[in-house]
XYZ file of C-alpha atoms in Angstrom:
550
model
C 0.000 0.000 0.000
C 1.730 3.144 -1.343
C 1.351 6.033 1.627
C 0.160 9.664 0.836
C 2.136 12.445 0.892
C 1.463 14.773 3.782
C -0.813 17.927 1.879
C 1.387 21.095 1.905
C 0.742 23.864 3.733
C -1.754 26.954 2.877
C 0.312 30.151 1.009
C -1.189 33.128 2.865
C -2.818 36.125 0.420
C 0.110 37.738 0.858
C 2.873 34.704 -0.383
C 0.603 33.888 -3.356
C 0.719 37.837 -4.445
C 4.413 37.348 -3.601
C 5.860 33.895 -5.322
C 2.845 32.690 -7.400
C 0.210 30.000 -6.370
C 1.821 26.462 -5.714
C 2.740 24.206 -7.925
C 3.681 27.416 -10.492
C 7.772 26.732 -11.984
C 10.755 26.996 -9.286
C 12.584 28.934 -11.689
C 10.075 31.972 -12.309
C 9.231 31.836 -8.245
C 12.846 31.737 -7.250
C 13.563 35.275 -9.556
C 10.142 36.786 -8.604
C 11.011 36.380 -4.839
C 14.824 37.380 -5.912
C 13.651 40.525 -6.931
C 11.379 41.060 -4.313
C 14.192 40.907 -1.771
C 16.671 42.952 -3.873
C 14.103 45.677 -4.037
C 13.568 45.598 -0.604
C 16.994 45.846 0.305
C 17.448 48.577 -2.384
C 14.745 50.656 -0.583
C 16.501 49.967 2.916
C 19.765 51.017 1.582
C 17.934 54.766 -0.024
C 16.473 54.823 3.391
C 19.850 54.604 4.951
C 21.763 56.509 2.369
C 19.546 59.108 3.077
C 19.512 59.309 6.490
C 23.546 59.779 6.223
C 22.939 62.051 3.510
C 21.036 64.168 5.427
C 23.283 64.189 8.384
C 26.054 64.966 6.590
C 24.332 67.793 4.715
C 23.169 69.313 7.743
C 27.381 68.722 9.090
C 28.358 70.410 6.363
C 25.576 73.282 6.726
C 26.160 73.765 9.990
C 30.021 74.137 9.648
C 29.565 76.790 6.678
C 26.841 78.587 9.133
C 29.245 78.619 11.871
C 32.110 79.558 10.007
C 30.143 82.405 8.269
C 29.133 83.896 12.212
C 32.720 83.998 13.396
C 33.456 86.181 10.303
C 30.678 88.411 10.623
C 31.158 88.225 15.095
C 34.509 90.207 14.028
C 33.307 92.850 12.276
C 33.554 96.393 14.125
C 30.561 97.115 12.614
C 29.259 94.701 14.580
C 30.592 94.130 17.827
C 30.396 98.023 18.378
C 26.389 97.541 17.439
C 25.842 94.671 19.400
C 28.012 96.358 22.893
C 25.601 99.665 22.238
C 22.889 97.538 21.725
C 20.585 99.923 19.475
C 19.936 99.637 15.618
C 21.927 101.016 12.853
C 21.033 101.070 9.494
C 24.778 100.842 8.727
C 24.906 97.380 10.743
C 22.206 95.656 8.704
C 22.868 96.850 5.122
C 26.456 95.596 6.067
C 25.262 92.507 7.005
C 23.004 91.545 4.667
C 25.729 92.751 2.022
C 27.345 89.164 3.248
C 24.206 87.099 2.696
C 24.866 86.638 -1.392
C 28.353 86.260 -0.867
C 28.081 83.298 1.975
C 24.732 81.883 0.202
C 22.927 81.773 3.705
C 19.470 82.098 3.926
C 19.568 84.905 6.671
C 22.171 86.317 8.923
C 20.747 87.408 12.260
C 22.522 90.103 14.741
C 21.421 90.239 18.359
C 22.057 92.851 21.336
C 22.439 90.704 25.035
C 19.439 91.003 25.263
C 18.184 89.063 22.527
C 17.021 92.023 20.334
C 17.427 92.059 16.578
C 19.770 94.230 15.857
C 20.450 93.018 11.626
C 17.532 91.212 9.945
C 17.380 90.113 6.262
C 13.332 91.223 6.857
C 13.660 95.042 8.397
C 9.920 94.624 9.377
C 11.331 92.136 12.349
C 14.112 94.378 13.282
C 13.870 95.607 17.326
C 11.862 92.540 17.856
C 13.020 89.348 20.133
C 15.022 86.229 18.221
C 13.101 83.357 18.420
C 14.301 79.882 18.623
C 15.124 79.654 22.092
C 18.712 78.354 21.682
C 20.480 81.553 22.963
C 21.695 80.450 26.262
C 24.721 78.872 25.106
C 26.165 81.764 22.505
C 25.298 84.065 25.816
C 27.110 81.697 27.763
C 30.341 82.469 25.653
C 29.900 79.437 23.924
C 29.592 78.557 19.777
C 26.656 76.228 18.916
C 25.159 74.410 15.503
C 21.692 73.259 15.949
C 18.365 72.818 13.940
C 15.394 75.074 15.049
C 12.658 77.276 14.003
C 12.870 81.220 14.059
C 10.591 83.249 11.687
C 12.082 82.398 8.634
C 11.249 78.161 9.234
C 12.771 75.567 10.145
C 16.539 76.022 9.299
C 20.364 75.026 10.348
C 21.781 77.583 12.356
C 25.178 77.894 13.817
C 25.674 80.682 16.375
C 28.641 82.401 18.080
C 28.665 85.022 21.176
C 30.269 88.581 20.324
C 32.558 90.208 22.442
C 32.792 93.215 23.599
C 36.203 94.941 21.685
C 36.102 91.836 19.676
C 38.478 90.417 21.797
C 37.023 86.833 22.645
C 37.145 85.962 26.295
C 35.927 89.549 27.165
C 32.369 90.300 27.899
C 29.305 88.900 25.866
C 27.573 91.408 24.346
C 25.527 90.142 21.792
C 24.699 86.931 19.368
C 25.483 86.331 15.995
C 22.805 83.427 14.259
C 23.806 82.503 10.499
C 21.249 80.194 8.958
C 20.326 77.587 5.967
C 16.676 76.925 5.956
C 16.058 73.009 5.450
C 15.280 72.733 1.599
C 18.742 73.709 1.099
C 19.789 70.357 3.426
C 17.033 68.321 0.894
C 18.262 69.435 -2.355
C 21.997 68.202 -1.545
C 20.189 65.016 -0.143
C 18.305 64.522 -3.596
C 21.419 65.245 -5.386
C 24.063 62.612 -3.643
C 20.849 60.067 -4.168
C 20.067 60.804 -7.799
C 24.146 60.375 -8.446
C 23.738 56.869 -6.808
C 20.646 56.070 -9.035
C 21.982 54.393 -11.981
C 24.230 51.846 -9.499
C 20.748 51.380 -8.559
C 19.826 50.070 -11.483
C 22.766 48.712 -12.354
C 22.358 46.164 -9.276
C 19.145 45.385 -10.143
C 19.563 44.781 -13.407
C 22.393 42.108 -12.442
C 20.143 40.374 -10.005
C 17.384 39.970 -12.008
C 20.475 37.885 -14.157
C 21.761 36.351 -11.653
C 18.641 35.065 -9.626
C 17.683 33.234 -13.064
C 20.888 31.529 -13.509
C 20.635 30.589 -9.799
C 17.416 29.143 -10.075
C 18.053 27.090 -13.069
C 21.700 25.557 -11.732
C 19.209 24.683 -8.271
C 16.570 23.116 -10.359
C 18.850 21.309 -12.076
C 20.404 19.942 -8.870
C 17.379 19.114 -7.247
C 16.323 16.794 -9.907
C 13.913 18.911 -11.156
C 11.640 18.465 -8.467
C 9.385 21.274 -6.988
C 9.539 22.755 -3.755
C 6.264 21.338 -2.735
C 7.362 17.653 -3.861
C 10.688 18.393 -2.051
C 8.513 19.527 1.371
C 6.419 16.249 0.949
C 9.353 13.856 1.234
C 11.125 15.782 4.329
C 7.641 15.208 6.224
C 7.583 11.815 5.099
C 11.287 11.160 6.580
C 10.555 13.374 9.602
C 7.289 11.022 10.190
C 9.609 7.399 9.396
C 12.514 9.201 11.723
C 10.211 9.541 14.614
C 8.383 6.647 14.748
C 12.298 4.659 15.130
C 12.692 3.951 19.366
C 16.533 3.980 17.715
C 18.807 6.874 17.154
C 19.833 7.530 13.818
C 22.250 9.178 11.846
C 23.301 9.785 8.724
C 27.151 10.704 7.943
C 28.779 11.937 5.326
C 26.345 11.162 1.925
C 27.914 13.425 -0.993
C 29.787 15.926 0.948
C 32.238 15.743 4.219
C 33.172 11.820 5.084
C 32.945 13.080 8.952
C 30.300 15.561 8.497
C 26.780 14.585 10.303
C 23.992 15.478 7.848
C 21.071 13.888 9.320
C 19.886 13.332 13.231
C 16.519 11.620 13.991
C 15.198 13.272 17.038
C 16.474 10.370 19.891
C 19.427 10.960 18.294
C 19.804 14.676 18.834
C 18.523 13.721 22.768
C 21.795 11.398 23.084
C 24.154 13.482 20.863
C 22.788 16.602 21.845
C 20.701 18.861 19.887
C 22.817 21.261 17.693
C 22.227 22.373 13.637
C 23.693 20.096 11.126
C 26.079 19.615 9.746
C 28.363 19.073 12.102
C 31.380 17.080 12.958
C 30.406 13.602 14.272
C 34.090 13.538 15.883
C 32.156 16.284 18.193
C 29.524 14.504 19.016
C 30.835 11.067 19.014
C 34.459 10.472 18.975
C 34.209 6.562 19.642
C 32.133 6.244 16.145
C 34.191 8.845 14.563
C 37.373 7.166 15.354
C 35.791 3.651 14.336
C 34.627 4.297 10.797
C 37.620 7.197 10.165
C 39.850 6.940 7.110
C 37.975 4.172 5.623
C 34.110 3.017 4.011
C 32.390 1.499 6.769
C 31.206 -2.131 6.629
C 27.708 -3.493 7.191
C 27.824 -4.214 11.172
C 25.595 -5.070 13.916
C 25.568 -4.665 17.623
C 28.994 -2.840 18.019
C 29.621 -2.148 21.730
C 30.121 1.635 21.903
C 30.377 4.183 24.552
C 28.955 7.889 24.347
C 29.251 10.357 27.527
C 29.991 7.080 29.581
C 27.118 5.275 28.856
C 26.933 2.180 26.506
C 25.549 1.657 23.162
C 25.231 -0.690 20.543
C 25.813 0.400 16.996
C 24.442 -0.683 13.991
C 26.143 0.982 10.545
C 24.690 0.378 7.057
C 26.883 1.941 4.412
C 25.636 4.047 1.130
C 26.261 4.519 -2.362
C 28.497 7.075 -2.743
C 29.776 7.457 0.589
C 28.645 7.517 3.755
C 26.854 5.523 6.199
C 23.506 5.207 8.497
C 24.545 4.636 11.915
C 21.382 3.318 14.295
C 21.891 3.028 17.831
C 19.679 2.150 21.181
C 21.022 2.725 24.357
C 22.687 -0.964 25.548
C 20.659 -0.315 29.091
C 17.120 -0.336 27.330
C 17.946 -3.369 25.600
C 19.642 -4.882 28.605
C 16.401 -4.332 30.937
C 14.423 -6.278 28.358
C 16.857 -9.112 28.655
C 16.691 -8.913 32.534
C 12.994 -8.982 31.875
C 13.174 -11.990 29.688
C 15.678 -13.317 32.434
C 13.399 -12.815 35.097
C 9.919 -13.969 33.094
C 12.376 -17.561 32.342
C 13.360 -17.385 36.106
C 9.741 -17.499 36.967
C 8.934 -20.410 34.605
C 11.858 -21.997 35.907
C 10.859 -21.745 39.404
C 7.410 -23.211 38.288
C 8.356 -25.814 36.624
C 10.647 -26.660 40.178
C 7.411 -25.945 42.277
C 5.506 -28.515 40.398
C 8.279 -30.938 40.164
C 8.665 -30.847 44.090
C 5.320 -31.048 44.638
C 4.484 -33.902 42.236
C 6.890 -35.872 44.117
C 5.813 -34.951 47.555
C 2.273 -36.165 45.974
C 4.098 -39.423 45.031
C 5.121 -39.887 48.736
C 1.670 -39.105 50.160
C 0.420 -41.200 47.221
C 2.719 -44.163 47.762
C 2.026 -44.319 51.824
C -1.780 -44.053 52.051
C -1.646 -46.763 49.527
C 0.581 -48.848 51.597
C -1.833 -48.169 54.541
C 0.530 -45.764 56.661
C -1.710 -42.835 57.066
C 0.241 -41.761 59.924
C 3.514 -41.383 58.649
C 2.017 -39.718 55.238
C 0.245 -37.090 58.071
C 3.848 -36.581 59.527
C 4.908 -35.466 56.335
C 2.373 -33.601 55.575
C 3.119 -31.734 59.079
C 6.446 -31.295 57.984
C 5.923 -29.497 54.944
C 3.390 -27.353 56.413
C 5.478 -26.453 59.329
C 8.852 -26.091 57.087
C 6.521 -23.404 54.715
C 5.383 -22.018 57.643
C 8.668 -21.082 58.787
C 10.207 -19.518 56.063
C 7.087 -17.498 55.678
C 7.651 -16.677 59.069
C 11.230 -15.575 58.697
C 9.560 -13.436 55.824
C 7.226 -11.565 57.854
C 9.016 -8.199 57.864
C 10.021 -8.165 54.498
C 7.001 -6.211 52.985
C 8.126 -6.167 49.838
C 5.910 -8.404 47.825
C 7.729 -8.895 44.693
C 10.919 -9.739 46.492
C 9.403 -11.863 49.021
C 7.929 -13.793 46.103
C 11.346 -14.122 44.436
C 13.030 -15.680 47.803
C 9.855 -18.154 48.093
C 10.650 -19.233 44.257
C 14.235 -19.516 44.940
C 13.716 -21.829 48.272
C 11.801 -24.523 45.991
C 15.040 -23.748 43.404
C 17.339 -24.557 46.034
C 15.536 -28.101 46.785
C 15.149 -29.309 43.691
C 19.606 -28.754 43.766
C 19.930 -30.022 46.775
C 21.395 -26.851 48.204
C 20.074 -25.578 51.835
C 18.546 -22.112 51.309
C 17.618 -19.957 54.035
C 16.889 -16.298 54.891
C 18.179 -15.107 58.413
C 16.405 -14.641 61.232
C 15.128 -11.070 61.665
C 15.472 -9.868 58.232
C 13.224 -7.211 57.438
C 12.393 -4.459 55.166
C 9.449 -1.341 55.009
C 7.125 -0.968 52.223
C 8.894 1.920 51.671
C 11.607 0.432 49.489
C 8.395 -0.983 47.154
C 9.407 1.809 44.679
C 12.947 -0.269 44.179
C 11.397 -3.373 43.980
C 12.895 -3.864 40.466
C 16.114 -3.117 41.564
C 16.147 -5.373 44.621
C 14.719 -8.415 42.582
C 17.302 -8.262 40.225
C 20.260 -8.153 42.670
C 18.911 -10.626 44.828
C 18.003 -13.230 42.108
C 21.224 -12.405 40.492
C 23.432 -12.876 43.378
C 21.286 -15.952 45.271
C 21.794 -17.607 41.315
C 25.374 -16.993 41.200
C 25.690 -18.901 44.621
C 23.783 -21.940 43.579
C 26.146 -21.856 40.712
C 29.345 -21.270 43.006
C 27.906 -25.074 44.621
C 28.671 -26.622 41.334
C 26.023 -28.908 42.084
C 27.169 -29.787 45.378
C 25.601 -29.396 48.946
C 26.038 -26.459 50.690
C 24.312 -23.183 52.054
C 22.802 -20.739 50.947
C 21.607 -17.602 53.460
C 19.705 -14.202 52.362
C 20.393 -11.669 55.072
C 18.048 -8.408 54.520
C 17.913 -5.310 57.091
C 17.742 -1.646 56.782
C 18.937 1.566 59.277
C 17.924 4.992 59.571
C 20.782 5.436 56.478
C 19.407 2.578 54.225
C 18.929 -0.879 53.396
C 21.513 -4.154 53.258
C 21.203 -7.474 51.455
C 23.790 -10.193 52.038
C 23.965 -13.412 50.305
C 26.349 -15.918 51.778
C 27.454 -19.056 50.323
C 29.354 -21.976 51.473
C 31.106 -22.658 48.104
C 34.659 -21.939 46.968
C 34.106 -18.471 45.908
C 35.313 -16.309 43.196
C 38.303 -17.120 41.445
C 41.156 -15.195 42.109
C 41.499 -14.417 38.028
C 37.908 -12.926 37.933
C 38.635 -10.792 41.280
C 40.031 -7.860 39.410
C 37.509 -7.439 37.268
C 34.417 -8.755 38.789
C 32.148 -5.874 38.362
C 33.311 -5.817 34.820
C 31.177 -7.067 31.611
C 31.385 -10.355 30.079
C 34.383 -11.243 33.855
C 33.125 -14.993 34.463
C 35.300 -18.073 34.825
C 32.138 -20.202 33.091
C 32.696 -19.353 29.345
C 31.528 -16.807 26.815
C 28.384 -15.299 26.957
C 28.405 -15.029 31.045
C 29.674 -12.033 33.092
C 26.756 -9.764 32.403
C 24.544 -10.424 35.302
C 26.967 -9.364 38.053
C 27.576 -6.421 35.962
C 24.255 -5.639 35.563
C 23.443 -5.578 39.296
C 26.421 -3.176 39.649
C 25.369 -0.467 37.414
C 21.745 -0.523 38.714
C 22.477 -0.359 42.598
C 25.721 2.544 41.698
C 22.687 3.955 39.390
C 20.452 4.308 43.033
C 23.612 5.923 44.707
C 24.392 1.959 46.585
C 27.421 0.105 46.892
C 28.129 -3.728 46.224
C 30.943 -4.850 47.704
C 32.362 -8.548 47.812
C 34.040 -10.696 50.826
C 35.262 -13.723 51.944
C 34.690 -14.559 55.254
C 36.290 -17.871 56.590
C 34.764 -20.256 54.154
C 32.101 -18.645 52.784
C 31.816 -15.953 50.201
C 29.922 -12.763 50.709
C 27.946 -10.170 48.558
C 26.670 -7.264 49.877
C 24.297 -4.983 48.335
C 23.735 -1.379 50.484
C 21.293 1.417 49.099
C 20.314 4.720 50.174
C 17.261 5.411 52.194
C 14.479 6.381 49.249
C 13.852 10.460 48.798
C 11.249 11.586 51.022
C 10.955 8.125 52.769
C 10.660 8.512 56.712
C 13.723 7.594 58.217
C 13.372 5.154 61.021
C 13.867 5.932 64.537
C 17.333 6.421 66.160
C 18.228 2.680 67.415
C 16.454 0.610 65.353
C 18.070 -1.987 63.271
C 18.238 -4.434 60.934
């Protein structure tokens, strides 16, 4: 059954107007939207070009304005005005004499107190400047700023005059040269229409380029159309992340050690960053494997990434390359214990019924032969033996792990191997939330001792207790314990002295009770070999009183 394509998305009003409806050509979408952008940017870069236009204009202005008051500040004429501070005729026809010669709009002569005292208009002569922006020239200081006076809006640079003419006297009047603003435009419009053909000249070369662009992109796309293209990357998304394995792809037509491709478990392990990027980054182990040469088709490669183990899976591709898939070795390693533990179960079944089928032979065998009484003995017996171990297990309210040691006591007597649990174990319900943990160490560790018997009598003996600081579990066996090759690396996986394919369990345990903050530790004490497993009291368990004990 051949699956649909995802349907693409809606193109707004707007992005139809824009590129076209979809489905229309890549090429004439790719220039239409080429242009669009190159027009936009051209109309950013007039905006900007303008703005610095008109800053420098008004620079320039003001430097010119401020120039052209100094001059005119150190005239007699003028300083000898201004320090009377009354009008003379001579003063403004002087002064305005200087306004075709400096091309300023209006030179403006003041007394201290603000009065004009030289006016391009005579109607406004004896009348206050406006503008506001005297403070400063009075203040002996020169100043270029934009403001409005009766003339408009205009760039005005003024300067203080001194009395004498000697600067660093006494202020006695203002000098205020201006360019009204259409002045500051027209050199604006001018740098801006000299710019206009490079313009056009950019556009033009765009429009050229954006087509050749669009036909070299078709061309290596394979001619498919955007909308094709977006159907397939959905498609993979979907397939990527419905995999429970990470995968990645490395190195297909470009960089041998470039990652290209990271399904979204992978970016969890690898960490998410944009590809592509160096797998020797992310992984180093992988990198290192599958550097400086095609990969091979491999399966279940043992690898480590930030500590934890993995197992690898490559696939190599035409053309270079490879798919790497990988699940984390833990995940697949729980549903092994889990298989472990469903066989153990079956196991201790199938030991249950084959005790009890010959305890039913016994019973069978002496009510036929007419000895009720010693058939009722038995039967005692076995009630009384059950009810003592169920007994011993009476503080142990653990259900799961109760269960386990009940399984493993019919185990042990189908071996032939004594199996007991000591006297005053005990544990709280409120180690229930690590019952997983606690079944697998303890059937790991009470199967490793049956196995340390080699099939010879012995003993067996399940210690469990906990403390205000956490919980203990020994298991003590009576058989030759560990040899002293395996010692070293006990804790280590695949370390067994009984062949390939063992050395996991042990291992196992290890990394789940370290994973819980515990310690196992191993001992030999006199004849008897010792595991102990310790663990943490629970978060936000109540501790047990001061003095009590396991």
């Amino acid at each position: 059954m051949t699956a649909l394509a995802p349907a693409p998305p809606r193109r707004s009003r707007l992005g139809r107007l824009l590129l076209g409806a979809p489905g229309r050509g890549l090429q004439g979408r790719l220039v239409r939207l080429h242009l669009l952008v190159l027009c936009t940017m051209t109309a950013l870069l007039v905006l900007v070009q303008t703005v610095q236009f008109y800053g420098a204009a008004r620079e320039r202005i003001g430097e010119r304005a401020l120039t052209t008051s100094r001059i005119v500040a150190q005239l007699p004429v003028v300083y000898r005005g201004a320090e009377a501070g009354t009008q003379s005729p001579a003063l403004n026809a002087q002064v305005n004499d200087l306004l075709d010669e400096t091309g300023a709009d209006f030179i403006v002569v003041g007394n201290r107190q603000g009065i004009r005292l030289a006016h391009p208009v005579a109607a406004r002569l004896g009348r206050p400047m406006e503008g506001g922006d005297n403070v400063l020239p009075f203040a002996g200081r020169e100043v270029v700023n934009v403001a409005r006076g009766s003339l408009g809006l205009s760039v005005r640079g003024k300067v203080p005059v001194w009395a004498g003419g000697v600067k660093g006297s006494r202020v006695v009047g203002v000098v205020s040269t201006g360019y009204l603003m259409p002045q500051a435009w027209h050199l604006v419009r001018q740098s801006l229409l000299s710019l206009a053909p490079w313009f056009l000249l950019a556009l033009g070369l765009g429009t050229l380029g954006a087509t050749w662009a669009a036909r070299r992109l078709r061309a290596e796309i394979l001619n498919l159309e955007p909308e094709q293209i977006a159907a397939l990357v959905r498609q993979q998304r979907a397939v990527l992340a419905a995999l429970r394995e990470g995968v990645l792809a490395v190195g297909n037509g470009g960089d041998p050690d470039m990652v290209t491709l990271a399904s979204e478990r992978a970016a969890e392990a690898l960490g998410a960053r944009p590809t592509p990027y160096p797998l020797a980054d992310a992984w180093p182990e992988l990198a290192a494997l599958t550097a400086g040469r095609r990969p091979t088709r491999q399966q279940n490669l043992e690898l480590t990434l930030r500590g934890e183990p993995y197992l690898v899976n490559l696939e190599p591709l035409e053309g270079g390359g490879f798919i790497a898939g990988f699940r984390d070795r833990a995940q697949a390693v729980a549903l092994a214990e889990e298989l472990t533990h469903a066989r153990g179960f079956v196991d201790v079944l199938r030991a249950q019924t084959h005790e009890y089928q010959n305890r039913l032979h016994v019973l069978s065998g002496l009510l036929q032969l007419g000895r009720s009484d010693e058939a009722l003995r038995v039967l005692n017996a076995e009630i009384r033996a059950d009810s003592d171990f169920r007994q011993l297990l009476r503080d142990v309210q653990v259900p799961r792990l109760v269960a386990l040691l009940a399984g493993k006591r019919e185990r042990a007597q189908e071996l032939g191997i004594e199996f007991q649990v000591a006297e005053g174990s005990n544990l709280s319900p409120v180690w229930e939330r690590h019952a997983d943990t606690l079944v697998t160490a303890v059937g790991n560790l009470t199967e490793n001792a049956f196995e340390a018997l080699r099939g010879q009598p012995g003993q067996v003996t399940v210690l469990i207790g906990e403390d205000p600081e956490g919980m203990q579990v020994e298991v003590e066996d009576s058989g030759p314990g560990v040899p002293p090759e395996v010692v070293t690396r006990l804790y280590t996986r695949g370390a067994s002295s009984k062949g390939d394919g063992r050395g996991y369990g042990l291992a196992g345990v290890h990394a789940r009770v370290q994973a819980l903050g515990g310690t196992l530790h191993h001992a030999r004490r006199g004849e008897r070999t010792v595991f102990q497993v310790s663990l943490p009291a629970p978060h936000g368990a109540a501790p047990l009183p001061a003095g009590s004990s396991a």
